[in-house]
């Protein structure tokens, strides 16, 4: 985040920690726009971005980048009143996502008379994994360890259940 209220209590990681009791918050009365950026590490096909606001931004943009330099705006508004914003992205390939907030919503973006931005949950969705069969030597080179299954001998089985696997 380009700024935060208190890194320990409301740091940027709290927007993506998956807990409903935490949220990221900007410093009070920001004089410039505030950006919250998420780095995926490797390129991903992004299907949708969802923002659950703690303190609404009235005016904000959502952008994606594949190279970390050239950003493509996928959503912009100057009149947000929703507590949850869903942005379909059409399977864009990206390495980072960024939300840039320009103006706090009054009164839903205020705390004790001070403007503030707050994001309870920032979620980036990618298509699910799909099943595939490949040689064990090739599968072992994959960086993704989820959902790896290996065939092994079973002494008893119901033949109807295994028909699909054998074919």
mmCIF file of C-alpha atoms in Angstrom:
data_model
loop_
_atom_site.group_PDB
_atom_site.id
_atom_site.type_symbol
_atom_site.label_atom_id
_atom_site.label_comp_id
_atom_site.label_asym_id
_atom_site.label_seq_id
_atom_site.Cartn_x
_atom_site.Cartn_y
_atom_site.Cartn_z
ATOM 1 C CA UNK A 1 0.000 0.000 0.000
ATOM 2 C CA UNK A 2 1.211 3.508 -0.710
ATOM 3 C CA UNK A 3 0.208 4.344 2.884
ATOM 4 C CA UNK A 4 -1.436 2.667 5.878
ATOM 5 C CA UNK A 5 -2.965 3.883 9.126
ATOM 6 C CA UNK A 6 -0.954 1.513 11.320
ATOM 7 C CA UNK A 7 1.013 -1.363 9.779
ATOM 8 C CA UNK A 8 0.504 -3.605 12.839
ATOM 9 C CA UNK A 9 -3.228 -2.989 13.238
ATOM 10 C CA UNK A 10 -4.309 -2.336 9.634
ATOM 11 C CA UNK A 11 -1.404 -3.137 7.292
ATOM 12 C CA UNK A 12 -1.846 -3.938 3.603
ATOM 13 C CA UNK A 13 -1.582 -7.698 4.156
ATOM 14 C CA UNK A 14 -4.820 -7.572 6.149
ATOM 15 C CA UNK A 15 -6.807 -6.913 2.961
ATOM 16 C CA UNK A 16 -5.778 -10.346 1.655
ATOM 17 C CA UNK A 17 -5.387 -12.440 4.833
ATOM 18 C CA UNK A 18 -8.779 -14.165 4.479
ATOM 19 C CA UNK A 19 -9.957 -13.202 7.974
ATOM 20 C CA UNK A 20 -13.258 -11.367 8.443
ATOM 21 C CA UNK A 21 -12.030 -9.616 11.614
ATOM 22 C CA UNK A 22 -9.202 -7.647 9.939
ATOM 23 C CA UNK A 23 -8.939 -4.942 7.285
ATOM 24 C CA UNK A 24 -6.411 -2.635 5.653
ATOM 25 C CA UNK A 25 -6.860 1.084 6.317
ATOM 26 C CA UNK A 26 -5.144 4.115 4.834
ATOM 27 C CA UNK A 27 -3.784 6.979 6.876
ATOM 28 C CA UNK A 28 -6.402 9.551 7.886
ATOM 29 C CA UNK A 29 -7.127 12.420 5.496
ATOM 30 C CA UNK A 30 -4.791 11.342 2.661
ATOM 31 C CA UNK A 31 -3.732 14.336 0.558
ATOM 32 C CA UNK A 32 -2.985 12.226 -2.538
ATOM 33 C CA UNK A 33 -4.524 9.126 -4.088
ATOM 34 C CA UNK A 34 -3.766 5.882 -2.259
ATOM 35 C CA UNK A 35 -2.799 2.655 -4.051
ATOM 36 C CA UNK A 36 -3.071 -0.932 -2.824
ATOM 37 C CA UNK A 37 -1.167 -3.395 -5.030
ATOM 38 C CA UNK A 38 -1.199 -7.207 -4.963
ATOM 39 C CA UNK A 39 1.693 -9.138 -6.553
ATOM 40 C CA UNK A 40 0.834 -12.684 -7.739
ATOM 41 C CA UNK A 41 4.484 -13.624 -8.269
ATOM 42 C CA UNK A 42 3.876 -15.324 -11.612
ATOM 43 C CA UNK A 43 1.471 -14.539 -14.462
ATOM 44 C CA UNK A 44 -2.108 -15.659 -13.791
ATOM 45 C CA UNK A 45 -5.281 -15.538 -15.865
ATOM 46 C CA UNK A 46 -7.516 -13.220 -13.856
ATOM 47 C CA UNK A 47 -11.241 -13.831 -14.133
ATOM 48 C CA UNK A 48 -12.637 -11.412 -11.530
ATOM 49 C CA UNK A 49 -11.598 -9.035 -8.759
ATOM 50 C CA UNK A 50 -13.796 -8.496 -5.714
ATOM 51 C CA UNK A 51 -13.397 -5.692 -3.159
ATOM 52 C CA UNK A 52 -15.258 -5.755 0.153
ATOM 53 C CA UNK A 53 -14.973 -2.253 1.592
ATOM 54 C CA UNK A 54 -14.602 -1.378 5.261
ATOM 55 C CA UNK A 55 -14.477 2.366 4.460
ATOM 56 C CA UNK A 56 -15.773 3.152 0.968
ATOM 57 C CA UNK A 57 -13.843 4.936 -1.722
ATOM 58 C CA UNK A 58 -16.241 7.101 -3.715
ATOM 59 C CA UNK A 59 -13.791 7.406 -6.600
ATOM 60 C CA UNK A 60 -11.341 4.627 -7.500
ATOM 61 C CA UNK A 61 -9.806 2.574 -10.322
ATOM 62 C CA UNK A 62 -8.764 -1.064 -10.665
ATOM 63 C CA UNK A 63 -5.846 -1.932 -12.968
ATOM 64 C CA UNK A 64 -3.849 -5.009 -13.994
ATOM 65 C CA UNK A 65 -0.313 -5.395 -15.327
ATOM 66 C CA UNK A 66 1.473 -8.284 -16.980
ATOM 67 C CA UNK A 67 4.972 -6.748 -16.809
ATOM 68 C CA UNK A 68 4.832 -4.502 -13.721
ATOM 69 C CA UNK A 69 5.344 -1.381 -15.863
ATOM 70 C CA UNK A 70 2.367 -0.890 -18.189
ATOM 71 C CA UNK A 71 -0.951 -0.919 -16.307
ATOM 72 C CA UNK A 72 -4.330 -1.501 -17.955
ATOM 73 C CA UNK A 73 -7.366 0.005 -16.261
ATOM 74 C CA UNK A 74 -10.180 -2.567 -16.037
ATOM 75 C CA UNK A 75 -12.616 -0.543 -13.914
ATOM 76 C CA UNK A 76 -13.128 3.072 -12.857
ATOM 77 C CA UNK A 77 -15.856 4.967 -11.045
ATOM 78 C CA UNK A 78 -16.312 8.376 -9.486
ATOM 79 C CA UNK A 79 -19.581 7.583 -7.693
ATOM 80 C CA UNK A 80 -19.257 4.325 -5.731
ATOM 81 C CA UNK A 81 -21.933 3.646 -3.098
ATOM 82 C CA UNK A 82 -21.578 -0.154 -2.875
ATOM 83 C CA UNK A 83 -20.036 -2.060 0.015
ATOM 84 C CA UNK A 84 -18.842 -4.802 -2.360
ATOM 85 C CA UNK A 85 -17.425 -4.161 -5.828
ATOM 86 C CA UNK A 86 -17.087 -7.009 -8.350
ATOM 87 C CA UNK A 87 -14.982 -6.378 -11.459
ATOM 88 C CA UNK A 88 -15.071 -8.986 -14.257
ATOM 89 C CA UNK A 89 -11.756 -8.957 -16.145
ATOM 90 C CA UNK A 90 -12.331 -11.465 -18.946
ATOM 91 C CA UNK A 91 -9.359 -13.777 -18.264
ATOM 92 C CA UNK A 92 -6.652 -11.126 -18.576
ATOM 93 C CA UNK A 93 -3.133 -12.363 -17.889
ATOM 94 C CA UNK A 94 -1.493 -10.373 -15.092
ATOM 95 C CA UNK A 95 1.256 -10.472 -12.490
ATOM 96 C CA UNK A 96 -0.175 -7.660 -10.326
ATOM 97 C CA UNK A 97 -3.487 -5.964 -9.527
ATOM 98 C CA UNK A 98 -3.824 -2.428 -8.176
ATOM 99 C CA UNK A 99 -6.676 -0.437 -6.628
ATOM 100 C CA UNK A 100 -6.114 3.335 -6.672
ATOM 101 C CA UNK A 101 -8.467 5.338 -4.445
ATOM 102 C CA UNK A 102 -8.864 9.055 -5.209
ATOM 103 C CA UNK A 103 -11.761 10.237 -3.019
ATOM 104 C CA UNK A 104 -13.338 8.874 0.167
ATOM 105 C CA UNK A 105 -17.099 8.402 0.339
ATOM 106 C CA UNK A 106 -19.000 10.659 2.726
ATOM 107 C CA UNK A 107 -20.195 9.340 5.206
ATOM 108 C CA UNK A 108 -19.170 5.690 4.537
ATOM 109 C CA UNK A 109 -15.520 6.611 4.024
ATOM 110 C CA UNK A 110 -15.200 8.687 7.160
ATOM 111 C CA UNK A 111 -14.170 7.953 10.729
ATOM 112 C CA UNK A 112 -14.728 10.652 13.358
ATOM 113 C CA UNK A 113 -14.850 13.315 10.636
ATOM 114 C CA UNK A 114 -11.645 12.145 8.896
ATOM 115 C CA UNK A 115 -11.506 10.688 5.387
ATOM 116 C CA UNK A 116 -10.109 7.148 5.202
ATOM 117 C CA UNK A 117 -10.056 4.192 2.827
ATOM 118 C CA UNK A 118 -10.481 0.666 4.128
ATOM 119 C CA UNK A 119 -10.591 -2.722 2.416
ATOM 120 C CA UNK A 120 -11.817 -5.707 4.423
ATOM 121 C CA UNK A 121 -11.211 -8.227 1.627
ATOM 122 C CA UNK A 122 -9.491 -7.956 -1.743
ATOM 123 C CA UNK A 123 -9.964 -11.202 -3.675
ATOM 124 C CA UNK A 124 -8.597 -12.012 -7.118
ATOM 125 C CA UNK A 125 -10.164 -15.003 -8.861
ATOM 126 C CA UNK A 126 -8.590 -17.236 -11.484
ATOM 127 C CA UNK A 127 -10.179 -20.236 -13.264
ATOM 128 C CA UNK A 128 -10.086 -23.491 -11.341
ATOM 129 C CA UNK A 129 -7.509 -26.147 -11.995
ATOM 130 C CA UNK A 130 -8.539 -28.839 -14.443
ATOM 131 C CA UNK A 131 -7.720 -32.512 -14.323
ATOM 132 C CA UNK A 132 -5.097 -33.813 -16.687
ATOM 133 C CA UNK A 133 -3.022 -36.943 -17.112
ATOM 134 C CA UNK A 134 0.683 -36.786 -17.815
ATOM 135 C CA UNK A 135 3.810 -38.812 -17.305
ATOM 136 C CA UNK A 136 5.045 -38.807 -13.683
ATOM 137 C CA UNK A 137 8.437 -37.435 -14.765
ATOM 138 C CA UNK A 138 6.713 -34.395 -16.330
ATOM 139 C CA UNK A 139 4.289 -33.913 -13.412
ATOM 140 C CA UNK A 140 7.178 -33.848 -10.944
ATOM 141 C CA UNK A 141 8.610 -30.725 -12.668
ATOM 142 C CA UNK A 142 5.456 -28.707 -11.945
ATOM 143 C CA UNK A 143 5.706 -25.953 -9.311
ATOM 144 C CA UNK A 144 2.075 -26.599 -8.380
ATOM 145 C CA UNK A 145 1.811 -29.417 -5.828
ATOM 146 C CA UNK A 146 -1.975 -29.309 -5.483
ATOM 147 C CA UNK A 147 -4.105 -32.159 -6.758
ATOM 148 C CA UNK A 148 -1.370 -34.610 -7.773
ATOM 149 C CA UNK A 149 -2.665 -38.162 -7.776
ATOM 150 C CA UNK A 150 -0.671 -41.282 -8.529
ATOM 151 C CA UNK A 151 -2.095 -44.672 -9.443
ATOM 152 C CA UNK A 152 -1.250 -47.569 -7.182
ATOM 153 C CA UNK A 153 -2.220 -51.219 -6.831
ATOM 154 C CA UNK A 154 -5.438 -52.043 -4.968
ATOM 155 C CA UNK A 155 -6.197 -55.669 -3.988
ATOM 156 C CA UNK A 156 -9.999 -55.300 -4.238
ATOM 157 C CA UNK A 157 -12.286 -52.916 -6.093
ATOM 158 C CA UNK A 158 -15.754 -52.617 -7.568
ATOM 159 C CA UNK A 159 -15.334 -52.895 -11.338
ATOM 160 C CA UNK A 160 -18.078 -50.383 -12.127
ATOM 161 C CA UNK A 161 -16.345 -47.643 -10.125
ATOM 162 C CA UNK A 162 -13.041 -48.064 -11.927
ATOM 163 C CA UNK A 163 -14.403 -48.229 -15.498
ATOM 164 C CA UNK A 164 -13.900 -44.508 -16.116
ATOM 165 C CA UNK A 165 -10.375 -44.552 -14.747
ATOM 166 C CA UNK A 166 -9.348 -47.530 -16.886
ATOM 167 C CA UNK A 167 -10.686 -45.936 -20.058
#
